[in-house]
Amino acid sequence: MTLKVLTFGFLVLLSYLIYWGYFEENLLIEKKSTSGDKKVIINEYGNDIIIGSPAVKIYFEKDGKT
């Protein structure tokens, strides 16, 4: 029973670390135009401590449409 619980806990922790390191999306920059109708959002994926994020995603929004 105890070994099963420890194994399950280890797998949950490992899954979270993989998600945190490679797939979590974090906001880097969000800027609006001076008129306020256009917006740029830059997000990074992952939280790699040593080499930084391996990917970014850029969203352009105009008049409420992404």
PDB file of N, CA and C in Angstrom, residues 20-45:
ATOM      1  N   TRP A  20       5.454  22.070 -16.020  1.00  0.00           N
ATOM      2  CA  TRP A  20       6.003  23.360 -15.631  1.00  0.00           C
ATOM      3  C   TRP A  20       7.212  23.720 -16.486  1.00  0.00           C
ATOM      4  N   GLY A  21       8.021  22.740 -16.818  1.00  0.00           N
ATOM      5  CA  GLY A  21       9.243  22.999 -17.573  1.00  0.00           C
ATOM      6  C   GLY A  21       9.052  23.201 -19.052  1.00  0.00           C
ATOM      7  N   TYR A  22       7.984  22.636 -19.639  1.00  0.00           N
ATOM      8  CA  TYR A  22       7.861  22.666 -21.090  1.00  0.00           C
ATOM      9  C   TYR A  22       6.549  23.217 -21.624  1.00  0.00           C
ATOM     10  N   PHE A  23       5.458  23.128 -20.899  1.00  0.00           N
ATOM     11  CA  PHE A  23       4.154  23.424 -21.483  1.00  0.00           C
ATOM     12  C   PHE A  23       3.398  24.581 -20.848  1.00  0.00           C
ATOM     13  N   GLU A  24       3.773  25.035 -19.678  1.00  0.00           N
ATOM     14  CA  GLU A  24       3.045  26.113 -19.019  1.00  0.00           C
ATOM     15  C   GLU A  24       3.238  27.414 -19.792  1.00  0.00           C
ATOM     16  N   GLU A  25       2.164  28.143 -20.008  1.00  0.00           N
ATOM     17  CA  GLU A  25       2.207  29.393 -20.750  1.00  0.00           C
ATOM     18  C   GLU A  25       2.220  30.568 -19.768  1.00  0.00           C
ATOM     19  N   ASN A  26       3.230  31.444 -19.899  1.00  0.00           N
ATOM     20  CA  ASN A  26       3.397  32.587 -18.999  1.00  0.00           C
ATOM     21  C   ASN A  26       3.460  33.877 -19.795  1.00  0.00           C
ATOM     22  N   LEU A  27       2.841  34.905 -19.288  1.00  0.00           N
ATOM     23  CA  LEU A  27       2.840  36.199 -19.941  1.00  0.00           C
ATOM     24  C   LEU A  27       4.208  36.860 -19.825  1.00  0.00           C
ATOM     25  N   LEU A  28       4.768  37.282 -20.978  1.00  0.00           N
ATOM     26  CA  LEU A  28       6.004  38.051 -20.978  1.00  0.00           C
ATOM     27  C   LEU A  28       5.715  39.544 -21.086  1.00  0.00           C
ATOM     28  N   ILE A  29       4.973  39.922 -22.126  1.00  0.00           N
ATOM     29  CA  ILE A  29       4.697  41.335 -22.389  1.00  0.00           C
ATOM     30  C   ILE A  29       3.270  41.483 -22.899  1.00  0.00           C
ATOM     31  N   GLU A  30       2.613  42.533 -22.477  1.00  0.00           N
ATOM     32  CA  GLU A  30       1.299  42.884 -23.016  1.00  0.00           C
ATOM     33  C   GLU A  30       1.297  44.395 -23.250  1.00  0.00           C
ATOM     34  N   LYS A  31       1.129  44.798 -24.505  1.00  0.00           N
ATOM     35  CA  LYS A  31       1.153  46.218 -24.859  1.00  0.00           C
ATOM     36  C   LYS A  31      -0.107  46.580 -25.631  1.00  0.00           C
ATOM     37  N   LYS A  32      -0.627  47.760 -25.376  1.00  0.00           N
ATOM     38  CA  LYS A  32      -1.766  48.300 -26.119  1.00  0.00           C
ATOM     39  C   LYS A  32      -1.305  49.495 -26.933  1.00  0.00           C
ATOM     40  N   SER A  33      -1.987  49.720 -28.058  1.00  0.00           N
ATOM     41  CA  SER A  33      -1.688  50.903 -28.846  1.00  0.00           C
ATOM     42  C   SER A  33      -2.188  52.133 -28.107  1.00  0.00           C
ATOM     43  N   THR A  34      -1.757  53.295 -28.560  1.00  0.00           N
ATOM     44  CA  THR A  34      -2.149  54.526 -27.879  1.00  0.00           C
ATOM     45  C   THR A  34      -3.649  54.774 -27.970  1.00  0.00           C
ATOM     46  N   SER A  35      -4.277  54.327 -29.058  1.00  0.00           N
ATOM     47  CA  SER A  35      -5.728  54.497 -29.179  1.00  0.00           C
ATOM     48  C   SER A  35      -6.495  53.437 -28.386  1.00  0.00           C
ATOM     49  N   GLY A  36      -5.813  52.343 -28.021  1.00  0.00           N
ATOM     50  CA  GLY A  36      -6.444  51.313 -27.203  1.00  0.00           C
ATOM     51  C   GLY A  36      -7.192  50.257 -27.982  1.00  0.00           C
ATOM     52  N   ASP A  37      -7.181  50.318 -29.336  1.00  0.00           N
ATOM     53  CA  ASP A  37      -7.944  49.334 -30.100  1.00  0.00           C
ATOM     54  C   ASP A  37      -7.107  48.138 -30.533  1.00  0.00           C
ATOM     55  N   LYS A  38      -5.779  48.228 -30.441  1.00  0.00           N
ATOM     56  CA  LYS A  38      -4.898  47.124 -30.829  1.00  0.00           C
ATOM     57  C   LYS A  38      -4.063  46.699 -29.634  1.00  0.00           C
ATOM     58  N   LYS A  39      -3.791  45.393 -29.558  1.00  0.00           N
ATOM     59  CA  LYS A  39      -3.034  44.879 -28.420  1.00  0.00           C
ATOM     60  C   LYS A  39      -2.127  43.747 -28.897  1.00  0.00           C
ATOM     61  N   VAL A  40      -0.933  43.671 -28.348  1.00  0.00           N
ATOM     62  CA  VAL A  40       0.005  42.589 -28.617  1.00  0.00           C
ATOM     63  C   VAL A  40       0.297  41.895 -27.301  1.00  0.00           C
ATOM     64  N   ILE A  41       0.183  40.563 -27.310  1.00  0.00           N
ATOM     65  CA  ILE A  41       0.473  39.761 -26.119  1.00  0.00           C
ATOM     66  C   ILE A  41       1.535  38.735 -26.503  1.00  0.00           C
ATOM     67  N   ILE A  42       2.619  38.701 -25.758  1.00  0.00           N
ATOM     68  CA  ILE A  42       3.693  37.727 -26.000  1.00  0.00           C
ATOM     69  C   ILE A  42       3.778  36.826 -24.781  1.00  0.00           C
ATOM     70  N   ASN A  43       3.584  35.527 -25.021  1.00  0.00           N
ATOM     71  CA  ASN A  43       3.657  34.521 -23.959  1.00  0.00           C
ATOM     72  C   ASN A  43       4.821  33.588 -24.221  1.00  0.00           C
ATOM     73  N   GLU A  44       5.439  33.093 -23.157  1.00  0.00           N
ATOM     74  CA  GLU A  44       6.484  32.086 -23.297  1.00  0.00           C
ATOM     75  C   GLU A  44       5.947  30.742 -22.815  1.00  0.00           C
ATOM     76  N   TYR A  45       6.499  29.681 -23.373  1.00  0.00           N
ATOM     77  CA  TYR A  45       6.145  28.335 -22.944  1.00  0.00           C
ATOM     78  C   TYR A  45       7.303  27.749 -22.176  1.00  0.00           C
TER      79      TYR A  45
END
